[in-house]
XYZ file of C-alpha atoms in Angstrom:
325
model
C 0.617 14.697 23.312
C -0.621 17.233 20.758
C -3.900 17.875 22.638
C -2.277 18.254 26.084
C -3.011 21.988 26.262
C -6.749 21.471 25.811
C -9.224 20.253 28.397
C -10.038 16.571 28.738
C -13.468 17.026 27.122
C -11.906 18.899 24.227
C -9.382 16.088 23.832
C -12.158 13.523 23.473
C -14.219 15.797 21.240
C -11.333 16.541 18.880
C -10.189 12.926 18.787
C -13.689 11.623 18.083
C -14.379 14.161 15.349
C -11.049 13.345 13.750
C -11.012 9.548 13.997
C -14.665 8.810 13.221
C -14.668 10.425 9.741
C -11.176 9.075 9.035
C -12.144 5.489 9.820
C -15.601 5.672 8.198
C -14.154 7.179 5.009
C -11.357 4.604 4.839
C -13.851 1.773 5.270
C -16.553 3.187 2.982
C -14.361 4.311 0.093
C -14.313 0.942 -1.740
C -18.117 1.158 -1.841
C -17.984 4.673 -3.278
C -15.387 3.593 -5.839
C -17.568 0.714 -6.967
C -20.735 2.826 -7.210
C -19.038 5.672 -9.073
C -17.480 3.229 -11.517
C -20.785 1.408 -12.081
C -22.428 4.739 -12.919
C -19.592 5.674 -15.272
C -18.497 8.643 -13.156
C -14.860 8.198 -14.085
C -11.855 10.154 -15.368
C -8.669 9.248 -17.205
C -5.431 8.870 -15.272
C -3.257 10.522 -17.909
C 0.086 9.821 -16.243
C -0.304 6.056 -16.430
C 0.482 3.848 -19.408
C -2.679 3.213 -21.376
C -4.461 6.109 -19.574
C -6.802 3.926 -17.506
C -10.089 5.325 -16.207
C -10.762 5.439 -12.484
C -13.616 6.656 -10.291
C -14.082 10.418 -10.061
C -15.838 12.975 -7.803
C -14.959 11.001 -4.706
C -14.736 14.233 -2.729
C -18.486 13.927 -2.225
C -17.727 11.240 0.357
C -15.487 13.641 2.309
C -18.303 16.156 2.677
C -21.047 13.628 3.441
C -19.047 11.659 6.009
C -17.729 14.783 7.756
C -21.293 16.096 8.065
C -22.469 12.699 9.338
C -19.680 12.633 11.925
C -20.524 16.128 13.164
C -24.194 15.135 13.476
C -23.398 11.922 15.345
C -20.951 13.597 17.708
C -23.472 16.339 18.486
C -25.376 13.680 20.439
C -22.495 13.493 22.909
C -20.826 16.908 22.719
C -22.081 20.473 22.609
C -20.580 22.415 19.730
C -20.487 26.177 19.295
C -22.759 27.633 16.632
C -19.639 28.629 14.706
C -18.990 24.977 13.901
C -22.382 24.528 12.277
C -22.058 27.729 10.271
C -18.571 26.669 9.180
C -19.935 23.330 7.972
C -22.723 25.112 6.094
C -20.170 27.280 4.272
C -17.978 24.276 3.491
C -21.044 22.377 2.235
C -22.033 25.304 -0.009
C -18.625 25.207 -1.647
C -18.878 21.437 -1.948
C -22.297 21.658 -3.580
C -20.932 24.245 -5.962
C -18.155 21.778 -6.742
C -20.780 19.180 -7.662
C -22.326 21.715 -10.044
C -18.898 22.615 -11.427
C -18.198 18.939 -12.111
C -21.446 18.656 -14.058
C -21.607 21.862 -16.103
C -19.394 24.795 -17.037
C -21.069 27.943 -15.728
C -18.240 30.331 -16.597
C -15.332 31.671 -14.534
C -16.887 35.069 -13.719
C -20.183 33.585 -12.541
C -18.291 30.940 -10.603
C -16.189 33.464 -8.665
C -19.149 35.733 -7.918
C -21.359 32.946 -6.578
C -18.568 31.388 -4.526
C -17.697 34.777 -3.015
C -21.118 35.027 -1.406
C -21.110 31.384 -0.290
C -18.798 32.364 2.576
C -20.904 35.308 3.816
C -22.504 33.316 6.684
C -19.055 33.270 8.331
C -18.908 37.042 8.691
C -20.809 37.266 11.988
C -18.798 34.383 13.440
C -15.301 35.659 12.658
C -14.483 36.819 16.182
C -10.930 37.918 15.418
C -10.880 41.023 13.221
C -7.298 42.076 13.856
C -4.287 41.018 11.799
C -1.171 40.418 13.895
C 1.952 41.629 12.133
C 5.388 40.424 13.334
C 7.341 43.167 15.113
C 4.380 45.529 14.668
C 1.486 44.166 16.700
C -2.238 43.932 16.114
C -3.755 45.854 13.234
C -7.501 46.130 13.829
C -9.372 45.963 10.514
C -12.932 45.721 11.842
C -15.572 45.882 9.127
C -12.918 45.640 6.405
C -11.867 42.245 7.763
C -15.447 41.020 7.952
C -16.710 42.292 4.604
C -13.597 41.783 2.504
C -10.993 39.469 4.008
C -13.377 36.746 5.268
C -15.197 35.983 1.994
C -12.136 36.656 -0.158
C -9.852 34.378 1.852
C -12.249 31.427 1.718
C -12.809 31.953 -2.009
C -9.094 32.244 -2.772
C -8.076 29.281 -0.606
C -10.633 26.998 -2.221
C -9.527 27.956 -5.717
C -5.813 27.671 -4.887
C -6.384 24.091 -3.715
C -8.469 23.412 -6.807
C -5.726 24.641 -9.150
C -2.709 22.977 -7.490
C -3.526 19.467 -8.663
C -2.880 17.004 -11.475
C -0.894 14.140 -9.943
C -2.216 11.234 -7.875
C -2.835 12.488 -4.341
C -1.175 15.857 -4.959
C -4.052 18.193 -4.161
C -5.477 16.155 -1.287
C -2.042 15.489 0.223
C -1.093 19.170 0.167
C -4.454 20.113 1.668
C -3.906 17.642 4.514
C -0.521 19.187 5.301
C -2.038 22.666 5.502
C -5.104 21.575 7.486
C -3.094 19.603 10.037
C -0.702 22.540 10.432
C -3.577 24.947 11.085
C -5.095 22.528 13.608
C -1.736 22.182 15.376
C -1.438 25.963 15.546
C -4.955 26.178 17.026
C -4.010 23.631 19.682
C -0.826 25.523 20.527
C -2.828 28.676 21.299
C -5.467 26.599 23.177
C -8.335 27.668 20.918
C -10.059 24.672 19.351
C -13.744 24.986 20.167
C -14.649 26.590 16.826
C -12.683 24.276 14.495
C -14.452 20.955 15.100
C -16.066 20.993 11.647
C -12.674 21.503 10.026
C -11.205 18.695 12.141
C -13.935 16.382 10.800
C -13.151 17.436 7.212
C -9.453 16.777 7.890
C -10.099 13.265 9.200
C -12.301 12.422 6.217
C -9.706 13.828 3.805
C -6.964 11.647 5.278
C -9.224 8.596 4.925
C -9.844 9.578 1.308
C -6.148 10.175 0.597
C -5.416 6.530 1.325
C -7.197 5.760 -1.963
C -6.098 8.774 -4.012
C -2.385 8.453 -3.276
C -0.217 6.895 -5.986
C -1.433 4.733 -7.664
C -4.846 6.359 -7.318
C -8.048 4.349 -7.272
C -10.238 7.452 -7.202
C -10.038 11.209 -7.857
C -11.826 13.759 -5.702
C -12.996 16.108 -8.460
C -13.935 19.763 -8.027
C -16.345 18.817 -5.250
C -13.406 17.538 -3.183
C -10.966 20.370 -3.866
C -13.558 23.098 -3.257
C -14.856 21.414 -0.092
C -11.427 20.984 1.467
C -10.132 24.306 0.129
C -13.107 26.040 1.762
C -12.265 24.247 5.025
C -8.741 25.695 4.850
C -10.043 29.210 4.234
C -12.642 28.808 6.962
C -10.223 27.822 9.721
C -7.862 30.627 8.716
C -10.480 33.392 8.998
C -12.185 31.964 12.107
C -8.885 31.647 13.958
C -7.391 34.849 12.589
C -4.372 33.071 11.076
C -4.160 35.506 8.178
C -0.363 35.805 8.008
C 0.555 32.225 8.951
C -2.172 30.879 6.670
C -0.802 32.941 3.818
C 2.692 31.561 4.451
C 1.425 27.970 4.461
C -0.264 28.610 1.126
C 2.723 30.272 -0.555
C 3.409 27.273 -2.853
C -0.255 27.301 -3.888
C -0.035 31.047 -4.505
C 3.140 30.702 -6.565
C 1.403 28.039 -8.641
C -1.447 30.477 -9.305
C 0.921 33.312 -10.245
C 2.671 30.997 -12.690
C -0.724 30.311 -14.252
C -1.368 34.059 -14.527
C 2.014 34.539 -16.220
C 1.126 31.705 -18.621
C -2.148 33.415 -19.523
C -0.590 36.867 -19.917
C 2.060 35.523 -22.259
C -0.684 33.695 -24.185
C 1.273 30.466 -24.393
C -0.671 27.508 -25.866
C -3.019 25.893 -23.381
C -1.823 22.440 -22.316
C -3.492 20.715 -19.378
C -1.459 17.521 -19.086
C 1.971 16.135 -19.845
C 2.890 12.564 -20.783
C 4.579 9.570 -19.235
C 7.707 8.118 -20.876
C 8.395 4.421 -21.344
C 10.631 4.417 -18.264
C 7.796 5.838 -16.139
C 9.193 9.360 -15.838
C 7.173 12.449 -16.673
C 7.435 14.437 -19.864
C 5.890 17.904 -19.398
C 5.553 20.662 -22.023
C 6.874 23.572 -19.929
C 7.826 24.670 -16.389
C 4.906 27.102 -16.108
C 3.035 25.307 -13.347
C 4.701 24.491 -10.046
C 4.280 20.721 -10.228
C 5.941 20.703 -13.673
C 9.122 22.568 -12.691
C 10.999 19.518 -11.391
C 9.851 17.116 -14.175
C 10.772 19.707 -16.814
C 14.437 19.818 -15.752
C 14.901 16.326 -14.313
C 13.646 12.833 -15.126
C 11.354 12.084 -12.194
C 8.280 9.919 -11.765
C 4.816 11.161 -10.850
C 5.282 9.879 -7.320
C 8.640 11.646 -6.925
C 7.264 14.920 -8.281
C 4.327 14.700 -5.877
C 6.551 14.066 -2.861
C 8.716 17.022 -3.866
C 5.614 19.230 -3.679
C 4.804 17.737 -0.265
C 8.289 18.588 0.974
C 8.084 22.150 -0.317
C 4.711 22.810 1.303
C 5.860 21.169 4.552
C 8.626 23.768 4.866
C 6.146 26.639 4.625
C 3.696 24.899 6.963
C 6.405 24.612 9.620
C 7.204 28.288 9.162
C 3.535 29.146 9.646
C 3.278 27.044 12.807
C 6.379 28.655 14.288
C 4.985 32.176 14.024
C 3.833 33.183 17.524
C 0.204 33.452 18.575
C -2.390 34.319 15.968
C 0.109 35.671 13.479
């Protein structure tokens, strides 16, 4: 059993904080879909014939239900203060996502504000050394706290936000990374500070059931920034700097491809098209999810699963690194 290395109480605590938000989100999502649709909070599904509109900003449910689960479980379990601070940071990113969905405040302002959203984590990042394979621990001290902690959370949230576009792509990839980081925490028998992230993971899986192909709802910036912040948070709290980086390599490559696109000043194109046979027609191979459809005739679902497979390989590599590497 995956929780066999933890104490019995930790087993129950982890299981409860994982299953409660998963089940509540899965049950409540039809209500959210209906309410969002009734209030015209929708977006076009561009890779479907006729470009239908479906509910948007469903990531709000992930944040609300995860917070509710943590509050309910606090009646039965005692959590470390780190968990509450982690949830505050995740909520700050989520609230910023709500704002980002509503108005465009500019990229520079966005990055600056989000950088300081993660500052509450600084005093709770107990591991300030980076473990390098075949080298050992490299103690970074104040540099880790003042630079790596806020930067990592900021970068992770934006990487998740950018690596999207297909039904269930962003949320599915985030689940793979989150579950891998939780597994790694269990393997080193250190789970007491990741309960908030476990709750976010459960809620995200419940949400994915409705965003997977064919999607009934999108999670919007509020969802990607919330879950991306959860990824960054667990990485810096647990000290998984190297393994976390490895797990996020596909996300990083996607970002670097975007940078190359901008440097070359190629025309901006946000979406491709869907052919009559259901396969994707994309304008270039300059974003990771478009590489396969650009060279081969694949469907949206096939392209998404290819991205899942790629990220799974790097997640396994990250898990296999020993200790806190």
